[in-house]
Coordinates of N, CA, C and O in Angstrom, one line a residue:
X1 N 0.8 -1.2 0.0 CA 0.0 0.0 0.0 C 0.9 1.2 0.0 O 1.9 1.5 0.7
X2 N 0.3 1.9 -0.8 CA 1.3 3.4 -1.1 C 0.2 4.1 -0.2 O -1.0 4.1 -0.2
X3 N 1.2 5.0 0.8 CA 0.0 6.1 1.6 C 0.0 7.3 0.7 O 1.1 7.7 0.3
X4 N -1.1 8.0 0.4 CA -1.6 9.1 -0.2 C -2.5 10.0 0.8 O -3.7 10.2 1.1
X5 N -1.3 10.6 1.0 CA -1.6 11.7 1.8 C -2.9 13.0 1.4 O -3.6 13.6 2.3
X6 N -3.1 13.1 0.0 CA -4.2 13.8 -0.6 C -5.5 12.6 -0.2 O -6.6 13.1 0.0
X7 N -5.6 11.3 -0.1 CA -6.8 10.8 -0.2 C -6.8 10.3 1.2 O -8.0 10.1 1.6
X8 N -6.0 10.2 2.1 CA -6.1 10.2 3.5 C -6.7 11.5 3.8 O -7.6 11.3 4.5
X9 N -6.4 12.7 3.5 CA -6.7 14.0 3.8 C -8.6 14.3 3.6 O -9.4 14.8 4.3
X10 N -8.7 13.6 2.3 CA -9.6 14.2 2.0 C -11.0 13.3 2.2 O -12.2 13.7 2.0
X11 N -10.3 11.6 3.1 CA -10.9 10.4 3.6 C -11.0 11.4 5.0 O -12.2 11.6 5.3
X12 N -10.2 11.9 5.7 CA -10.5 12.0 6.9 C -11.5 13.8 6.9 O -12.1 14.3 7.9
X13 N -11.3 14.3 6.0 CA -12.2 15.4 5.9 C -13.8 14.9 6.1 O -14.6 15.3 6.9
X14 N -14.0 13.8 4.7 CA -15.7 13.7 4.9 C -15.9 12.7 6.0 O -17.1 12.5 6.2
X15 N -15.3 12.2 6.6 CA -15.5 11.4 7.5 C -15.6 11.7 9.0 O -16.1 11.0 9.9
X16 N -14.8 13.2 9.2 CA -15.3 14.1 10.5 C -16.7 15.1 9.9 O -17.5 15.6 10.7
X17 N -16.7 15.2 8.9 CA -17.6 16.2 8.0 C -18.8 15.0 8.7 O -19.4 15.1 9.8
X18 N -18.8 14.3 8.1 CA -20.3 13.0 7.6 C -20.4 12.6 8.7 O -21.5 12.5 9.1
X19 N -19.3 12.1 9.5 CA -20.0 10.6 10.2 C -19.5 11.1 12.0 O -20.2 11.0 13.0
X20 N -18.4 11.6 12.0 CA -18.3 12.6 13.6 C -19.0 13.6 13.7 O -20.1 13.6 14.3
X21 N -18.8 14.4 13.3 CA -19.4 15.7 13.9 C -20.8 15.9 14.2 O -21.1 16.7 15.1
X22 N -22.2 14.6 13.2 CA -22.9 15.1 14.2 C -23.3 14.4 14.9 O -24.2 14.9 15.6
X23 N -23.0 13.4 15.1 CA -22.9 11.9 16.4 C -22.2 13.1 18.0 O -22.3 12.8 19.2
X24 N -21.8 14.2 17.5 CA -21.2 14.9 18.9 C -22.6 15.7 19.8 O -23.7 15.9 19.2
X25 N -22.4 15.8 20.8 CA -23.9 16.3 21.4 C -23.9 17.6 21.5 O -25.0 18.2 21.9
X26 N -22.7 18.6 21.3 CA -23.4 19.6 21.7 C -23.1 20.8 20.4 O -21.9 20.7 20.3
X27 N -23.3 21.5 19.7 CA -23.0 22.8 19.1 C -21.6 23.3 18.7 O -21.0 23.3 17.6
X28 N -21.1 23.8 20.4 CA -19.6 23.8 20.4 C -18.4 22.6 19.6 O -17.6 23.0 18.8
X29 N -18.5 21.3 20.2 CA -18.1 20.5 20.0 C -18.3 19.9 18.4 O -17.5 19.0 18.1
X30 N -19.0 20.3 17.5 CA -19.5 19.8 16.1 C -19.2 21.2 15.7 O -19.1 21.3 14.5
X31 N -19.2 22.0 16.1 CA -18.3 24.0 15.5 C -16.8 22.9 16.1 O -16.7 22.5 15.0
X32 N -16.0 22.4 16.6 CA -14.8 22.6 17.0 C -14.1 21.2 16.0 O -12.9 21.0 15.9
X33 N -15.1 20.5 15.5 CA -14.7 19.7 14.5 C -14.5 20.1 13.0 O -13.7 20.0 12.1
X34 N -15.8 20.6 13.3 CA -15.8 21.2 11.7 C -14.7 22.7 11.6 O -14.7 23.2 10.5
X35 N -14.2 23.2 12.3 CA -13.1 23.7 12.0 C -11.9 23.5 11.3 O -11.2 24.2 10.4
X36 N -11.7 21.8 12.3 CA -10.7 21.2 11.3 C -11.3 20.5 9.8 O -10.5 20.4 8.9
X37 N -12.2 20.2 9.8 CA -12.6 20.1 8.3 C -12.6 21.2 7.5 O -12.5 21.0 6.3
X38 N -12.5 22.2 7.8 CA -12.4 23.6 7.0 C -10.7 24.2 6.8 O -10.3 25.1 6.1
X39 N -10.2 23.4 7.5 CA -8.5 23.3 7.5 C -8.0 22.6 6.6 O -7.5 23.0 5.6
X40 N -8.3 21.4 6.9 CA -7.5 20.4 6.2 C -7.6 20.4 5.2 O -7.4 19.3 4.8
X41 N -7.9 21.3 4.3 CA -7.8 21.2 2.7 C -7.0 22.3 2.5 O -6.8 22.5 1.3
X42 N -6.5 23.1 3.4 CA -4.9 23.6 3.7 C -4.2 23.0 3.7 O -3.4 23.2 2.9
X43 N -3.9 21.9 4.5 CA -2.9 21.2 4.7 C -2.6 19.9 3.4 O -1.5 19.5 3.1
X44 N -3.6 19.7 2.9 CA -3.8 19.4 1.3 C -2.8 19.8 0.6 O -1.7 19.2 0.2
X45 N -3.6 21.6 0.5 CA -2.8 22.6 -0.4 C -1.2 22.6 -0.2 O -0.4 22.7 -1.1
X46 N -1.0 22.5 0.8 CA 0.4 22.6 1.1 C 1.3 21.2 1.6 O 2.3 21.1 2.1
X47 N 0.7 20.5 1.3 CA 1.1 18.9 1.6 C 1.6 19.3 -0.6 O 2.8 19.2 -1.0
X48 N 0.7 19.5 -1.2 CA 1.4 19.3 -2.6 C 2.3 20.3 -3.0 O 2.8 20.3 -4.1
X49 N 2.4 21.1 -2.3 CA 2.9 22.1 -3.3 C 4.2 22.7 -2.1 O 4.6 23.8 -2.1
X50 N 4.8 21.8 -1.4 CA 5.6 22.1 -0.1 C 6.9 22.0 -0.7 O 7.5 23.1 -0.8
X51 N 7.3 21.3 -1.0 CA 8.8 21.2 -1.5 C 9.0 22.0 -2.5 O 10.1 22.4 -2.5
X52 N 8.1 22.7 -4.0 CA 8.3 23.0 -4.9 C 8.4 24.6 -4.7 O 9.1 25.5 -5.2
X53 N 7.3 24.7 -3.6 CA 7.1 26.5 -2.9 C 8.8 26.8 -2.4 O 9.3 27.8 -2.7
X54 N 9.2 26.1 -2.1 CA 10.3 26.0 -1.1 C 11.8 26.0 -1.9 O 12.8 26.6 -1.5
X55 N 11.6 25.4 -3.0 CA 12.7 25.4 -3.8 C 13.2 26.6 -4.9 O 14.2 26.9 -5.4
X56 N 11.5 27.0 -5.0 CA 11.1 28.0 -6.0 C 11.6 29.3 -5.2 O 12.5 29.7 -6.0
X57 N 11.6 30.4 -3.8 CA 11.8 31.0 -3.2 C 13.2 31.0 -2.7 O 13.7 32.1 -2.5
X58 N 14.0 29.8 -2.5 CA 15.5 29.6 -2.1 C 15.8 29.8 -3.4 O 16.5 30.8 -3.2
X59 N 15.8 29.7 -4.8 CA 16.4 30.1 -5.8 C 15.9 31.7 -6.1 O 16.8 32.5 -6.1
X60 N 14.7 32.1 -6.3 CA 14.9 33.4 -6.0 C 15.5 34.2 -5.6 O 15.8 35.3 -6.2
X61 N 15.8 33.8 -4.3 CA 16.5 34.5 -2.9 C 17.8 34.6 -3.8 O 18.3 35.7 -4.0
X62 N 18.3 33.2 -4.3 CA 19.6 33.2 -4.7 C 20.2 34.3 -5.6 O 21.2 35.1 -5.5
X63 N 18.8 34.1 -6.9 CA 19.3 35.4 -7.5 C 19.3 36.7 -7.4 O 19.8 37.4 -8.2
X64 N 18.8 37.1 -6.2 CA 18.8 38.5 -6.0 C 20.6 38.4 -5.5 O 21.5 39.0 -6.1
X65 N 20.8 37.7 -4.2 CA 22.0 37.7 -3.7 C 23.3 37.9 -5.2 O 24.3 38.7 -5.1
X66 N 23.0 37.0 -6.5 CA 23.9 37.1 -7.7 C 23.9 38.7 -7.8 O 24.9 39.4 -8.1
X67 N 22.6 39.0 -7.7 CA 22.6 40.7 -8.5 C 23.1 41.3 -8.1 O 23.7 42.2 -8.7
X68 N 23.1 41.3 -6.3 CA 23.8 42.2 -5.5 C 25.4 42.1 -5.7 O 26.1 43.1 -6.0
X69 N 25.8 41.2 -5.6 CA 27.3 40.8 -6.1 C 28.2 42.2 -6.4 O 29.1 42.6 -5.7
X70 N 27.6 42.9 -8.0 CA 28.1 43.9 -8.3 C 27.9 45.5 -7.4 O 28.2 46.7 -7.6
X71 N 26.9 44.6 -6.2 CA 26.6 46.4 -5.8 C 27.1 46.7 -4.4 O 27.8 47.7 -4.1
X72 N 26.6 45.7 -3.5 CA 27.3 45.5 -2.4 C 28.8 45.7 -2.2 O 29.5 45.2 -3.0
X73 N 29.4 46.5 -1.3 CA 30.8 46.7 -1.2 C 31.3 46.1 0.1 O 32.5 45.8 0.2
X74 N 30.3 46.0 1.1 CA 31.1 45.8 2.5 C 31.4 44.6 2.1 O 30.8 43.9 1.3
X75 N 32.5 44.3 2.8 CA 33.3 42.6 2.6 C 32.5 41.8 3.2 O 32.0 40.8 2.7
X76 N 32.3 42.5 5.0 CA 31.7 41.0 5.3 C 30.0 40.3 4.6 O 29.3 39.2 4.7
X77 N 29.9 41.2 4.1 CA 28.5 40.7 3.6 C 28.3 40.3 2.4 O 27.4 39.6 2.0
X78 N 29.7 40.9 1.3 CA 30.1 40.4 -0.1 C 29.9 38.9 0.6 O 28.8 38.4 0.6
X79 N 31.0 38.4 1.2 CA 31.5 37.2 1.2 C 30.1 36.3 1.6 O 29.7 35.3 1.0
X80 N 29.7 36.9 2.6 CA 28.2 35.8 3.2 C 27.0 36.0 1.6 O 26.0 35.3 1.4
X81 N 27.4 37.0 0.8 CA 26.1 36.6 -0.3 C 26.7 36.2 -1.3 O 26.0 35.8 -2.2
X82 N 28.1 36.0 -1.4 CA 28.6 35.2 -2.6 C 28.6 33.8 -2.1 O 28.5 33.0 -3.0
X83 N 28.7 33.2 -0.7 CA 28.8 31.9 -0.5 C 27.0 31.7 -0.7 O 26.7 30.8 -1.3
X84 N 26.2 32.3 -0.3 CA 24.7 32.1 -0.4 C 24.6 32.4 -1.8 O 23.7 31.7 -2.2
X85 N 24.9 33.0 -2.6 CA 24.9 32.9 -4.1 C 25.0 31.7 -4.9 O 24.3 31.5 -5.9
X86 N 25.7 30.9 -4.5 CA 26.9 29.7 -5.2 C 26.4 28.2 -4.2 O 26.9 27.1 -4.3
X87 N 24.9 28.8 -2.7 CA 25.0 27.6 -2.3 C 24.0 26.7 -3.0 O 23.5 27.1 -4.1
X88 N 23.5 25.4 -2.3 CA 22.3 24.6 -3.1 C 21.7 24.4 -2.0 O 22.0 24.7 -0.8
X89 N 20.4 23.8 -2.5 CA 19.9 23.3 -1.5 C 20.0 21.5 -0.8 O 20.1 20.5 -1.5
X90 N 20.0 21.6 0.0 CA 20.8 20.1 0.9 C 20.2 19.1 0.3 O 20.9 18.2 0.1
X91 N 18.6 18.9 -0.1 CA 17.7 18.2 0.0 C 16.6 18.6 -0.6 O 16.5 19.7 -1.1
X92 N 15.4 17.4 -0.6 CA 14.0 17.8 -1.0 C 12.9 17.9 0.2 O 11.8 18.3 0.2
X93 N 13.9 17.4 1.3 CA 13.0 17.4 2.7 C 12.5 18.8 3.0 O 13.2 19.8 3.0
X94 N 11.5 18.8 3.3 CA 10.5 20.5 3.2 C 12.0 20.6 4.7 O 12.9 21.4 4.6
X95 N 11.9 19.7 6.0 CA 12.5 20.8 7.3 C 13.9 21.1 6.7 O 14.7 21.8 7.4
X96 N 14.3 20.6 5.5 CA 15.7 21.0 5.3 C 16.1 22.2 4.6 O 17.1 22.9 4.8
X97 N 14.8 22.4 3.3 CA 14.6 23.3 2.7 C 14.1 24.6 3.4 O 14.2 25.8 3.1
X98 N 13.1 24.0 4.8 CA 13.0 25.2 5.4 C 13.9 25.8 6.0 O 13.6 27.0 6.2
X99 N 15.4 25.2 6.6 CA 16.6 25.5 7.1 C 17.1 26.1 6.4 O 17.9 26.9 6.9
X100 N 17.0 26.1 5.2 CA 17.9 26.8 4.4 C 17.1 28.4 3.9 O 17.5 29.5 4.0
X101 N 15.7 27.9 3.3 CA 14.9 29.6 3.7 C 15.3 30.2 4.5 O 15.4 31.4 4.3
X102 N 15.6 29.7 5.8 CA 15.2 31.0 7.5 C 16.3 31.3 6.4 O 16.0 32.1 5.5
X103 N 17.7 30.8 6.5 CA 18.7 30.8 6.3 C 19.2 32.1 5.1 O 20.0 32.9 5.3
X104 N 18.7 32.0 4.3 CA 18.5 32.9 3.1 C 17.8 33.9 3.3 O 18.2 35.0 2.8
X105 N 16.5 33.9 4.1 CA 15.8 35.1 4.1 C 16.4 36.0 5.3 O 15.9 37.1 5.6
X106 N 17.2 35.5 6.0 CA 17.7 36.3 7.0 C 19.2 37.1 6.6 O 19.5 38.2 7.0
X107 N 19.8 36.5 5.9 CA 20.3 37.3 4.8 C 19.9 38.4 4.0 O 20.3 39.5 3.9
X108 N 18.8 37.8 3.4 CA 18.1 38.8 2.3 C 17.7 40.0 3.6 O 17.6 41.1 3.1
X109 N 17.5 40.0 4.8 CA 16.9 41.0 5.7 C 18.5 41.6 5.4 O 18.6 42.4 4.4
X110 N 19.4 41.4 5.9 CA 20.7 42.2 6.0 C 21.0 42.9 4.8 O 21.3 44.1 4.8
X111 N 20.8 42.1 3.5 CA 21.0 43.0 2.4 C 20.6 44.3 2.0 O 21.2 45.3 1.7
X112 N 19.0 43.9 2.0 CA 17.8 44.7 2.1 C 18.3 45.9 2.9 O 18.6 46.9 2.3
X113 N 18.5 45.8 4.0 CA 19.0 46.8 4.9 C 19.8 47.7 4.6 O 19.7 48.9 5.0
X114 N 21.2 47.0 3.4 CA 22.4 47.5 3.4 C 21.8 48.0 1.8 O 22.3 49.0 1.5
X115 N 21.0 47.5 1.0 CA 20.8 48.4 0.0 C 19.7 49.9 0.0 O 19.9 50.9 -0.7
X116 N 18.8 49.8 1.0 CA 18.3 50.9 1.4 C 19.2 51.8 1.7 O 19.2 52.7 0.9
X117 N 20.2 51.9 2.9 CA 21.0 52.5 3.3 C 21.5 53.0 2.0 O 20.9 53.9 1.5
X118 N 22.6 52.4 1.2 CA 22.9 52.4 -0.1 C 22.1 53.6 -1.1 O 22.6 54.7 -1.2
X119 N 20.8 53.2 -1.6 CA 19.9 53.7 -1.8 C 19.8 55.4 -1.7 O 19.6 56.3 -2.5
X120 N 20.0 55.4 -0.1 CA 19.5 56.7 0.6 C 20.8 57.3 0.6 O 20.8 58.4 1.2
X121 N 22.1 57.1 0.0 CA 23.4 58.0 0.2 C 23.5 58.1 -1.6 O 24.1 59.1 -2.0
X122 N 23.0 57.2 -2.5 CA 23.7 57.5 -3.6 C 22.6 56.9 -4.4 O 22.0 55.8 -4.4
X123 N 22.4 58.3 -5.4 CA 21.6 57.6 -6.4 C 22.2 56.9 -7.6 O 23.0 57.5 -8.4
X124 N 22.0 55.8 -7.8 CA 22.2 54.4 -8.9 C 21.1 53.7 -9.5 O 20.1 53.6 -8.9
X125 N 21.3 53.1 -10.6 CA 20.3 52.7 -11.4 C 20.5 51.4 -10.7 O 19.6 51.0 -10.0
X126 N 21.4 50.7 -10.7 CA 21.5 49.3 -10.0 C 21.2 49.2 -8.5 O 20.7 48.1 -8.1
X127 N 21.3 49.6 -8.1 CA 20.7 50.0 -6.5 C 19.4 50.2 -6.4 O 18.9 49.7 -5.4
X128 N 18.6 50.9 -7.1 CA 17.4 51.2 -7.4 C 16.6 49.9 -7.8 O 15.8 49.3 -7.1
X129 N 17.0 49.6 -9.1 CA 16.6 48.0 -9.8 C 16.6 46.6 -8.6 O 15.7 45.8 -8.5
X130 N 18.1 46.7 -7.8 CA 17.9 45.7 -6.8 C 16.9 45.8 -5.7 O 16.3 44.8 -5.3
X131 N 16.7 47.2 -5.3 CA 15.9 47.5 -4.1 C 14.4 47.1 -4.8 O 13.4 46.9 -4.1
X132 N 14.4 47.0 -5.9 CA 12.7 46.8 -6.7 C 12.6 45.5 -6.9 O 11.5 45.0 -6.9
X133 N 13.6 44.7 -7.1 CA 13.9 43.5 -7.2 C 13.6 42.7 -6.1 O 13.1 41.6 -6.3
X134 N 14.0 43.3 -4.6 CA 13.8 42.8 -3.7 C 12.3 42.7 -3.2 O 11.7 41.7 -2.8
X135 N 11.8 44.0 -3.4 CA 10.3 44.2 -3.2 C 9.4 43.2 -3.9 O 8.4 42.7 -3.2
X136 N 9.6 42.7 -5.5 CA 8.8 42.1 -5.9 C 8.9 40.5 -5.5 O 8.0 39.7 -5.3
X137 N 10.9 40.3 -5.2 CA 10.4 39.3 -4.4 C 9.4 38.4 -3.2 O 8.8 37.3 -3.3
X138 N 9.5 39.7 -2.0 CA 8.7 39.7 -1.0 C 7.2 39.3 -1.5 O 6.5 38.4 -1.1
X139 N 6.8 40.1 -2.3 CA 5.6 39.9 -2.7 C 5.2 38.2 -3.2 O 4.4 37.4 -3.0
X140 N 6.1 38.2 -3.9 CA 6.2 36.8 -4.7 C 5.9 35.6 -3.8 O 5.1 34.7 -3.9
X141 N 6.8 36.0 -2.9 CA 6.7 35.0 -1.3 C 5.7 34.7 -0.8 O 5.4 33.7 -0.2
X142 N 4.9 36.0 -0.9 CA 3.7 35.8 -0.1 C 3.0 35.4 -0.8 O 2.2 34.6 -0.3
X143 N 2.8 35.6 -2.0 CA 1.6 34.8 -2.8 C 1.7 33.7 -2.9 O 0.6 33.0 -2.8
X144 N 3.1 32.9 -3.2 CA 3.3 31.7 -3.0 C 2.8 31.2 -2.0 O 2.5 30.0 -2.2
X145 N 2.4 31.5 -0.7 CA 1.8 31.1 0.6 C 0.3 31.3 0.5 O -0.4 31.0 1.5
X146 N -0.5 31.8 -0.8 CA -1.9 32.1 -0.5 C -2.1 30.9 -0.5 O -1.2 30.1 -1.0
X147 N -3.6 30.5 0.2 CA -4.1 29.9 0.3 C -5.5 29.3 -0.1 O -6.1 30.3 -0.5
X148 N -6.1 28.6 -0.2 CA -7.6 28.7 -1.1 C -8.4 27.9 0.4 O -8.2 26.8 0.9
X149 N -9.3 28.8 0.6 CA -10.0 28.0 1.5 C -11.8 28.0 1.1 O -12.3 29.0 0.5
X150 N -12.6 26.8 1.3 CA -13.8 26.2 0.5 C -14.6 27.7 1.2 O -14.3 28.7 1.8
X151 N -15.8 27.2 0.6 CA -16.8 27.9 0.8 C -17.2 27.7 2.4 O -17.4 26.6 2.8
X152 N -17.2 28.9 3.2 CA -18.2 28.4 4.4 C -19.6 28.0 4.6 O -20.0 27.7 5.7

């Protein structure tokens, strides 16, 4: 037997939907079921699309770090975005890939930082383009995280 996490998900959705929730006696208790029935098709969403979200955003991250390359001057942070430039990712395991996001996006905070700064002392077209670059990534991130939840 192969476990399928989508048909386990969506077995155990109509099955607190249908056959728990209203076998429960009180209101509260069939509201606190059906909650997680209204979840778990999040956890769906992101049961398939977890490793790909994750891989898609750590390479992003990456390229912004390449672009900075030519703009960035302080050493110690050249060096920490050219090693995060040039790194990979360890694995396909979402907690490994998520180690390596914190990992990157805590970076990406420092740069961000240091290109604002940048930014605000000297006007540049590439400083400008990165700082817009950065922005659309953010956004990017987050949409990657929307969510679709059913009808209530």
């Amino acid at each position: 037997m192969k476990p399928d996490c989508d048909v386990y998900l969506g077995a155990l959705v109509r099955e607190l939907a249908e056959d728990l929730a209203p076998c429960l006696p009180g209101s509260w208790e069939q509201a606190a079921v059906m909650r997680h029935v209204q979840l778990l098709p999040v956890v769906r969403q992101e049961f398939e699309r977890a490793a790909h979200r994750r891989v898609q955003e750590n390479a992003a991250i990456r390229a912004l770090f390449t672009q900075a390359l030519g703009i960035v001057k302080e050493p110690v942070l050249l060096a920490r975005l050219q090693s995060a430039a040039t790194s990979r990712d360890a694995s396909l395991l979402v907690s490994e890939l998520d180690a390596g996001n914190r990992a990157l996006r805590g970076l990406l905070v420092d740069l961000h930082a240091s290109v604002e700064t940048l930014s605000a002392t000297a006007s540049n077209s590439d400083i400008q383009s990165l700082e817009t670059a950065i922005w659309h990534e953010l956004a990017a991130s987050t949409l990657r995280r929307e969510v679709t939840l059913g009808r209530f």
